[in-house]
PDB file of C-alpha atoms in Angstrom:
ATOM      1  CA  MET Q   1      10.475 -41.852 -27.858  1.00 71.00           C
ATOM      2  CA  GLY Q   2       6.813 -42.655 -28.596  1.00 84.00           C
ATOM      3  CA  ILE Q   3       5.119 -43.332 -31.914  1.00 89.00           C
ATOM      4  CA  GLU Q   4       3.334 -40.053 -31.761  1.00 89.00           C
ATOM      5  CA  SER Q   5       6.668 -38.202 -31.228  1.00 85.00           C
ATOM      6  CA  LEU Q   6       8.306 -40.085 -34.105  1.00 85.00           C
ATOM      7  CA  ILE Q   7       5.435 -39.130 -36.504  1.00 89.00           C
ATOM      8  CA  VAL Q   8       5.629 -35.514 -35.524  1.00 88.00           C
ATOM      9  CA  PHE Q   9       9.401 -35.541 -36.207  1.00 85.00           C
ATOM     10  CA  ILE Q  10       8.939 -36.817 -39.669  1.00 87.00           C
ATOM     11  CA  ILE Q  11       6.200 -34.477 -40.307  1.00 90.00           C
ATOM     12  CA  ILE Q  12       8.117 -31.357 -39.532  1.00 90.00           C
ATOM     13  CA  GLY Q  13      11.092 -32.912 -41.364  1.00 88.00           C
ATOM     14  CA  ALA Q  14       8.833 -33.266 -44.365  1.00 90.00           C
ATOM     15  CA  ILE Q  15       7.552 -29.779 -44.306  1.00 91.00           C
ATOM     16  CA  ALA Q  16      10.855 -28.136 -43.509  1.00 91.00           C
ATOM     17  CA  GLY Q  17      12.510 -30.059 -46.428  1.00 89.00           C
ATOM     18  CA  TRP Q  18       9.833 -29.041 -48.772  1.00 90.00           C
ATOM     19  CA  LEU Q  19       9.880 -25.319 -47.726  1.00 91.00           C
ATOM     20  CA  ALA Q  20      13.733 -25.173 -47.938  1.00 90.00           C
ATOM     21  CA  GLY Q  21      13.582 -26.786 -51.346  1.00 87.00           C
ATOM     22  CA  LEU Q  22      11.099 -24.003 -52.474  1.00 89.00           C
ATOM     23  CA  ILE Q  23      13.444 -21.298 -50.912  1.00 90.00           C
ATOM     24  CA  VAL Q  24      16.663 -22.715 -52.474  1.00 88.00           C
ATOM     25  CA  LYS Q  25      15.719 -23.182 -56.078  1.00 79.00           C
ATOM     26  CA  GLY Q  26      16.914 -26.093 -58.219  1.00 69.00           C
ATOM     27  CA  PHE Q  27      16.475 -28.680 -55.189  1.00 64.00           C
ATOM     28  CA  GLY Q  28      13.626 -31.199 -55.196  1.00 68.00           C
ATOM     29  CA  PHE Q  29      14.184 -34.472 -53.461  1.00 75.00           C
ATOM     30  CA  GLY Q  30      10.854 -36.095 -53.175  1.00 80.00           C
ATOM     31  CA  LEU Q  31       9.237 -36.989 -49.817  1.00 82.00           C
ATOM     32  CA  LEU Q  32      11.659 -39.079 -48.455  1.00 86.00           C
ATOM     33  CA  GLY Q  33      14.412 -36.723 -49.388  1.00 85.00           C
ATOM     34  CA  ASN Q  34      12.414 -33.636 -47.948  1.00 84.00           C
ATOM     35  CA  ILE Q  35      12.161 -35.601 -44.658  1.00 86.00           C
ATOM     36  CA  VAL Q  36      15.816 -36.330 -44.592  1.00 89.00           C
ATOM     37  CA  VAL Q  37      16.937 -32.714 -45.522  1.00 89.00           C
ATOM     38  CA  GLY Q  38      14.364 -31.508 -43.100  1.00 89.00           C
ATOM     39  CA  ILE Q  39      15.557 -33.640 -40.089  1.00 89.00           C
ATOM     40  CA  VAL Q  40      19.458 -33.037 -40.884  1.00 92.00           C
ATOM     41  CA  GLY Q  41      18.576 -29.402 -41.039  1.00 90.00           C
ATOM     42  CA  ALA Q  42      16.905 -29.350 -37.818  1.00 89.00           C
ATOM     43  CA  PHE Q  43      19.978 -31.089 -36.416  1.00 90.00           C
ATOM     44  CA  ILE Q  44      22.084 -28.359 -38.114  1.00 90.00           C
ATOM     45  CA  ALA Q  45      20.095 -25.508 -36.540  1.00 88.00           C
ATOM     46  CA  GLY Q  46      19.796 -27.165 -33.049  1.00 86.00           C
ATOM     47  CA  PHE Q  47      23.343 -27.160 -32.994  1.00 89.00           C
ATOM     48  CA  LEU Q  48      24.082 -23.895 -34.534  1.00 90.00           C
ATOM     49  CA  PHE Q  49      21.380 -21.593 -32.961  1.00 88.00           C
ATOM     50  CA  PRO Q  50      22.398 -22.049 -29.427  1.00 87.00           C
ATOM     51  CA  ALA Q  51      26.046 -21.340 -30.196  1.00 90.00           C
ATOM     52  CA  ILE Q  52      25.207 -18.140 -31.653  1.00 89.00           C
ATOM     53  CA  GLY Q  53      22.558 -17.200 -28.949  1.00 86.00           C
ATOM     54  CA  ILE Q  54      19.377 -17.439 -30.989  1.00 83.00           C
ATOM     55  CA  SER Q  55      16.105 -18.954 -29.628  1.00 80.00           C
ATOM     56  CA  LEU Q  56      12.643 -19.371 -31.602  1.00 77.00           C
ATOM     57  CA  GLY Q  57      10.848 -20.706 -28.606  1.00 80.00           C
ATOM     58  CA  GLY Q  58       8.794 -23.609 -28.564  1.00 82.00           C
ATOM     59  CA  GLY Q  59       6.013 -25.458 -30.373  1.00 85.00           C
ATOM     60  CA  ILE Q  60       5.475 -26.816 -33.856  1.00 87.00           C
ATOM     61  CA  LEU Q  61       5.605 -23.603 -35.837  1.00 91.00           C
ATOM     62  CA  ALA Q  62       8.969 -22.807 -34.003  1.00 89.00           C
ATOM     63  CA  ALA Q  63      10.294 -26.349 -34.766  1.00 89.00           C
ATOM     64  CA  ILE Q  64       9.286 -26.025 -38.438  1.00 90.00           C
ATOM     65  CA  ILE Q  65      11.020 -22.652 -38.860  1.00 91.00           C
ATOM     66  CA  HIS Q  66      13.913 -24.040 -37.042  1.00 91.00           C
ATOM     67  CA  ALA Q  67      14.180 -26.957 -39.108  1.00 91.00           C
ATOM     68  CA  THR Q  68      13.553 -24.939 -42.374  1.00 92.00           C
ATOM     69  CA  ILE Q  69      16.521 -22.489 -41.483  1.00 92.00           C
ATOM     70  CA  GLY Q  70      18.679 -25.455 -40.998  1.00 92.00           C
ATOM     71  CA  ALA Q  71      17.650 -27.133 -44.207  1.00 92.00           C
ATOM     72  CA  VAL Q  72      18.333 -23.957 -46.163  1.00 93.00           C
ATOM     73  CA  ILE Q  73      21.744 -23.955 -44.792  1.00 92.00           C
ATOM     74  CA  LEU Q  74      22.344 -27.563 -45.652  1.00 91.00           C
ATOM     75  CA  LEU Q  75      20.933 -26.940 -49.332  1.00 89.00           C
ATOM     76  CA  VAL Q  76      23.157 -23.799 -49.601  1.00 91.00           C
ATOM     77  CA  ILE Q  77      25.932 -25.685 -48.681  1.00 90.00           C
ATOM     78  CA  ILE Q  78      25.334 -28.633 -50.957  1.00 87.00           C
ATOM     79  CA  LYS Q  79      24.922 -26.310 -53.803  1.00 86.00           C
ATOM     80  CA  LEU Q  80      28.257 -24.641 -53.082  1.00 89.00           C
ATOM     81  CA  VAL Q  81      29.996 -27.851 -53.069  1.00 90.00           C
ATOM     82  CA  LYS Q  82      28.269 -29.057 -56.330  1.00 83.00           C
ATOM     83  CA  SER Q  83      29.151 -25.856 -57.961  1.00 81.00           C
ATOM     84  CA  SER Q  84      32.806 -26.082 -57.197  1.00 72.00           C
TER      85      SER Q  84
END
């Protein structure tokens, strides 16, 4: 993995984590937290979407949407665990 790919990976994670924090109210983790949430969300969606047969295509926008949906799933699960 080149440095350019790593930078794009981090930027997509930051955007996805930020968007997920806006969608799921009550979550704000700062820049580093958003990057982590976005990257973990991308892994969750990368595992979950092919298992249920969903494909969003390729490109940066699809990657951001993909990671955002996964990050929202992650934040909802965290919210459920914290409330119980």
